[in-house]
XYZ file of C-alpha atoms in Angstrom:
368
model
C 0.000 0.000 0.000
C 1.377 3.316 -1.016
C 1.599 6.083 1.501
C 1.959 9.750 0.715
C 3.729 11.770 3.322
C 2.883 15.446 3.512
C 5.627 17.666 2.250
C 6.578 20.560 4.492
C 6.616 23.769 2.602
C 8.380 26.856 3.787
C 5.991 29.777 4.028
C 6.575 32.498 1.489
C 8.170 35.491 3.152
C 6.581 38.655 2.014
C 8.818 41.712 1.874
C 8.488 43.956 4.856
C 7.232 47.374 3.806
C 9.856 50.052 4.121
C 8.768 52.778 6.483
C 10.505 56.097 6.050
C 11.524 58.290 8.923
C 8.738 60.759 8.219
C 6.150 57.991 8.466
C 7.181 57.517 12.100
C 6.885 61.230 12.922
C 3.766 62.602 14.573
C 1.522 64.453 12.131
C 2.099 67.754 13.942
C 5.849 67.574 13.265
C 5.306 66.557 9.640
C 2.948 69.456 9.065
C 5.469 71.838 10.610
C 8.190 70.567 8.250
C 5.923 70.710 5.211
C 4.968 74.309 5.957
C 8.594 75.310 5.257
C 9.210 72.817 2.455
C 6.239 73.795 0.291
C 7.481 77.257 -0.657
C 8.298 76.727 -4.330
C 5.946 76.745 -7.311
C 3.987 73.750 -5.990
C 6.365 71.008 -7.149
C 7.318 69.919 -3.621
C 3.708 69.615 -2.484
C 2.813 67.455 -5.486
C 5.866 65.249 -4.902
C 4.997 64.723 -1.240
C 1.602 63.336 -2.195
C 3.379 60.460 -3.998
C 5.661 59.364 -1.137
C 3.257 57.288 0.941
C -0.314 57.213 2.114
C 0.664 58.739 5.460
C 2.607 61.593 3.854
C -0.239 62.114 1.401
C -2.664 62.624 4.274
C -0.431 64.822 6.422
C 0.603 67.080 3.525
C -2.934 67.673 2.283
C -3.312 71.037 3.993
C -0.152 72.345 2.270
C -0.877 70.896 -1.163
C -2.462 74.140 -2.294
C -0.418 76.531 -0.156
C 1.685 77.727 -3.112
C 0.383 77.291 -6.652
C 1.748 78.194 -10.064
C -0.792 77.731 -12.852
C -0.096 78.378 -16.547
C -2.822 78.121 -19.139
C -6.592 78.480 -19.059
C -7.097 74.706 -19.085
C -4.883 74.383 -16.007
C -6.856 77.133 -14.278
C -10.126 75.320 -14.900
C -8.678 72.014 -13.659
C -7.449 73.746 -10.519
C -10.885 75.277 -9.969
C -12.489 71.832 -10.125
C -9.968 70.442 -7.618
C -10.481 73.360 -5.227
C -14.260 73.104 -5.432
C -14.074 69.424 -4.451
C -11.828 70.140 -1.453
C -13.273 71.551 1.787
C -12.212 75.135 2.421
C -10.193 74.404 5.619
C -8.039 71.912 3.668
C -7.206 74.194 0.729
C -5.823 77.465 2.103
C -4.147 78.964 -0.980
C -1.676 81.577 0.274
C 0.525 82.264 -2.763
C -0.660 82.195 -6.380
C 1.051 82.763 -9.721
C -1.319 82.739 -12.693
C -0.978 83.329 -16.414
C -3.033 82.276 -19.400
C 0.129 81.532 -21.400
C 1.374 77.958 -21.598
C 5.070 77.814 -20.760
C 7.157 74.596 -20.569
C 7.916 73.476 -17.024
C 11.692 73.652 -17.550
C 11.650 77.084 -19.188
C 13.844 79.875 -17.872
C 13.805 83.631 -18.203
C 17.462 83.606 -19.251
C 18.215 83.779 -22.976
C 19.146 80.520 -24.636
C 22.430 81.893 -25.951
C 24.298 85.085 -26.690
C 23.115 84.921 -30.285
C 19.531 84.651 -29.078
C 20.022 87.872 -27.092
C 21.524 89.651 -30.094
C 18.583 88.538 -32.216
C 16.143 90.059 -29.727
C 18.018 93.365 -29.645
C 18.729 93.856 -33.333
C 15.672 92.191 -34.792
C 17.105 89.093 -36.480
C 14.264 86.595 -36.546
C 14.824 83.117 -35.221
C 13.070 80.225 -36.963
C 12.373 78.571 -33.613
C 10.921 81.753 -32.170
C 8.743 82.268 -35.248
C 7.435 78.702 -35.140
C 6.649 79.007 -31.427
C 4.801 82.289 -31.891
C 2.711 80.823 -34.732
C 1.826 77.777 -32.627
C 0.923 79.895 -29.588
C -1.247 82.128 -31.771
C -3.450 79.208 -32.774
C -3.664 77.771 -29.256
C -4.214 81.026 -27.384
C -7.615 81.125 -25.647
C -10.113 83.875 -26.236
C -10.333 86.873 -23.936
C -13.740 85.778 -22.649
C -12.468 82.296 -21.737
C -9.504 83.787 -19.914
C -11.674 86.320 -18.113
C -14.081 83.674 -16.821
C -11.284 81.331 -15.727
C -9.425 84.031 -13.783
C -12.553 85.338 -12.075
C -13.574 81.810 -11.079
C -10.123 80.961 -9.708
C -9.607 84.171 -7.754
C -13.090 83.912 -6.319
C -12.205 80.525 -4.800
C -9.007 81.725 -3.107
C -9.840 85.339 -2.257
C -10.319 84.760 1.484
C -6.883 83.172 2.101
C -4.669 84.625 -0.645
C -1.658 86.588 0.643
C 0.520 87.106 -2.451
C -0.691 87.212 -6.044
C 1.257 87.585 -9.281
C -0.853 87.621 -12.411
C 0.791 87.864 -15.840
C -1.396 88.441 -18.863
C 0.296 90.649 -21.440
C -2.327 91.551 -23.991
C -1.532 91.851 -27.675
C -4.828 93.527 -28.490
C -6.746 96.321 -26.879
C -9.934 95.544 -25.054
C -8.635 92.853 -22.696
C -7.925 93.602 -19.061
C -6.734 91.541 -16.139
C -9.886 90.901 -14.113
C -9.649 91.235 -10.361
C -12.367 89.436 -8.396
C -15.464 91.095 -7.096
C -14.774 89.290 -3.820
C -12.866 91.163 -1.153
C -9.193 90.209 -0.972
C -9.044 90.643 2.783
C -5.759 88.748 3.324
C -3.785 90.011 0.311
C -0.504 91.701 1.283
C 1.384 91.744 -2.037
C 0.090 92.127 -5.591
C 2.014 92.093 -8.882
C 0.140 92.832 -12.104
C 1.693 92.424 -15.543
C -0.004 93.615 -18.697
C -3.030 95.531 -17.446
C -4.907 97.642 -20.013
C -6.847 100.341 -18.270
C -9.221 101.818 -20.822
C -11.277 98.614 -20.737
C -11.123 97.840 -17.030
C -12.836 94.554 -16.262
C -13.021 95.213 -12.536
C -15.209 98.054 -11.289
C -15.316 97.856 -7.486
C -17.712 99.564 -5.164
C -16.764 102.952 -3.796
C -16.194 101.394 -0.378
C -13.975 98.619 -1.777
C -10.509 98.496 -0.252
C -7.528 96.177 -0.096
C -7.097 96.521 3.672
C -3.853 94.551 4.125
C -2.105 95.258 0.827
C 1.392 96.573 1.554
C 3.258 96.080 -1.734
C 1.985 96.746 -5.253
C 3.980 96.072 -8.433
C 2.617 97.134 -11.817
C 4.636 96.083 -14.857
C 4.210 96.216 -18.600
C 2.971 98.807 -21.061
C -0.688 97.731 -20.930
C -1.842 100.321 -18.415
C -3.003 103.921 -18.460
C -2.220 107.149 -16.659
C -4.946 107.058 -14.017
C -5.049 103.364 -13.129
C -2.025 103.304 -10.816
C -3.141 106.184 -8.537
C -6.597 104.621 -8.458
C -5.257 101.267 -7.242
C -2.991 102.989 -4.718
C -5.963 104.765 -3.136
C -7.715 101.410 -2.657
C -4.863 100.242 -0.378
C -4.667 102.405 2.765
C -1.835 100.276 4.219
C 0.329 100.373 1.072
C 3.979 101.088 1.885
C 5.832 100.037 -1.297
C 5.019 100.662 -4.950
C 7.004 99.611 -8.010
C 6.419 100.696 -11.607
C 8.258 98.659 -14.251
C 8.014 99.589 -17.896
C 4.564 101.155 -17.618
C 5.488 104.107 -19.815
C 5.445 102.318 -23.156
C 2.743 102.730 -25.728
C -0.185 104.184 -23.718
C 0.916 107.779 -23.178
C 1.856 107.155 -19.539
C 3.915 109.867 -17.859
C 5.554 108.446 -14.723
C 6.463 111.798 -13.088
C 2.788 112.812 -13.252
C 1.814 109.587 -11.455
C 4.336 110.302 -8.701
C 3.022 113.834 -8.299
C -0.514 112.502 -7.837
C 0.461 109.837 -5.278
C 2.836 112.012 -3.249
C 0.686 115.171 -3.578
C 3.555 117.151 -5.104
C 3.200 120.422 -7.021
C 2.462 119.729 -10.666
C 5.392 120.463 -12.924
C 4.974 122.343 -16.236
C 5.581 119.016 -17.988
C 2.585 117.333 -16.354
C 0.488 116.424 -19.381
C -2.165 114.675 -17.279
C -3.398 117.115 -14.623
C -5.876 115.469 -12.289
C -7.925 116.310 -9.259
C -5.588 116.993 -6.317
C -5.602 114.330 -3.616
C -3.817 114.301 -0.256
C -0.601 112.346 0.012
C -1.033 108.634 0.585
C -0.880 108.129 4.366
C 1.370 105.038 4.438
C 3.536 105.127 1.303
C 7.243 104.859 2.112
C 9.016 103.772 -1.061
C 8.367 104.021 -4.792
C 10.647 102.148 -7.197
C 10.672 103.207 -10.842
C 12.320 101.290 -13.661
C 11.987 102.293 -17.288
C 12.141 99.716 -20.037
C 13.469 101.263 -23.205
C 12.667 99.666 -26.577
C 15.474 98.457 -28.861
C 17.049 101.094 -31.066
C 15.456 99.568 -34.158
C 11.988 100.313 -32.705
C 12.666 103.787 -31.345
C 11.498 106.877 -33.135
C 12.887 110.336 -32.495
C 9.649 111.274 -30.745
C 9.752 108.247 -28.409
C 13.396 108.892 -27.608
C 12.705 112.530 -26.755
C 9.781 111.526 -24.514
C 11.990 109.055 -22.667
C 14.734 111.631 -22.070
C 12.218 114.293 -21.048
C 10.595 111.958 -18.539
C 13.992 111.198 -17.004
C 14.708 114.921 -16.599
C 11.400 115.533 -14.798
C 11.927 112.433 -12.634
C 15.361 113.714 -11.671
C 13.860 117.049 -10.671
C 11.179 115.390 -8.520
C 13.690 113.192 -6.695
C 16.122 116.029 -6.026
C 13.564 118.607 -4.906
C 10.777 116.694 -3.167
C 11.213 112.933 -2.904
C 14.847 112.246 -2.098
C 13.930 109.513 0.404
C 10.701 108.334 -1.215
C 11.540 107.525 -4.844
C 14.254 105.226 -6.208
C 15.072 104.976 -9.911
C 16.645 101.754 -11.172
C 18.723 101.516 -14.323
C 16.521 101.037 -17.403
C 16.160 97.576 -18.868
C 15.871 96.688 -22.516
C 12.244 96.126 -23.438
C 11.462 92.849 -25.207
C 8.339 91.341 -26.721
C 9.113 87.715 -25.873
C 6.160 86.464 -23.837
C 8.024 83.404 -22.559
C 10.802 85.489 -21.055
C 8.354 87.947 -19.544
C 6.325 85.205 -17.858
C 9.342 83.311 -16.523
C 10.968 86.498 -15.262
C 7.814 87.299 -13.302
C 7.652 83.750 -11.947
C 11.244 83.821 -10.698
C 10.559 87.072 -8.844
C 7.391 85.571 -7.347
C 9.205 82.429 -6.137
C 11.902 84.620 -4.605
C 9.292 86.498 -2.580
C 7.557 83.295 -1.451
C 10.903 81.955 -0.213
C 11.637 85.147 1.712
C 13.833 86.930 -0.844
C 13.653 90.466 -2.198
C 12.210 89.545 -5.585
C 11.171 92.642 -7.492
C 11.942 94.829 -4.464
C 15.699 94.598 -4.909
C 17.101 98.145 -5.135
C 20.687 97.146 -5.854
C 20.860 98.431 -9.443
C 20.013 102.079 -8.837
C 20.450 104.883 -11.334
C 22.175 107.993 -10.018
C 19.882 110.954 -10.651
C 21.098 113.160 -7.827
C 22.910 116.359 -8.631
């Protein structure tokens, strides 16, 4: 009779899951660490959500702390994600938004010395031409952009502390829309490419930006009266920067300074306005001109630029020696990619505690 003896089998040893050091930390300590780590453009927060289930849960509150969104489709996707997340778990504190699609690894620095020379002297690059043609076909309409920005800012208006919005407009009639909701927590605002004659944001007379301390307006898409108007909405404003706002819209920077600081109007003030008292909290105004390349300058534009510098010099020497700082002019360029990435680098610097656009190291000597 045959007998079958049972065969002893060794149990299969399953691999022990590797537990990282952070997985052993209490959630309070992890959240404290993540609050300092998530200060870039949002890359760190997204990476933390892929580490482990525990890290995913403990980093949830900081996943939307700092956000950089490029493109209308990305804005709409972000709106959907925010609407699905309870408000206490999505406190957006720092936001960079633009409707232009820029590659993730793009930089504001020129690709080469030849690329820089091409921008200055007007030699067209085949790559640049192909990119501009592609972007022209994929660029969303003004109405789509307007609705996306209003929807996004409406979702984050109660917690937003710093906002940089870059939307240089190629055509008149498009403005950067600010939300009708009150930005009660906003302390720093940078606006690139605002066109004032078609303002998309008409606030109530009692509307204010109560905590706004720093305002940066950049780009030629603005008008003469928009900057003083925004300054009056911010009673706590201490710092103002104007970068390249004088191009193309008849903006006279010395006249803006005279309105904000309540200075006597000079004979060269081409935009006399109703006199207002000096802003109660303003401490520093930084001005930086952006001159166009020589190939785009006319004699009239060149004379306006020199005349504005002369009046600015007079204002600084006579009235605003400690209030106004003039930085050395930068070369104006029409490369949207560089403009967006330059603004993003300044925004990241501010989020990480740097000076960003408030660096006064490259001053122009206008004192006599």
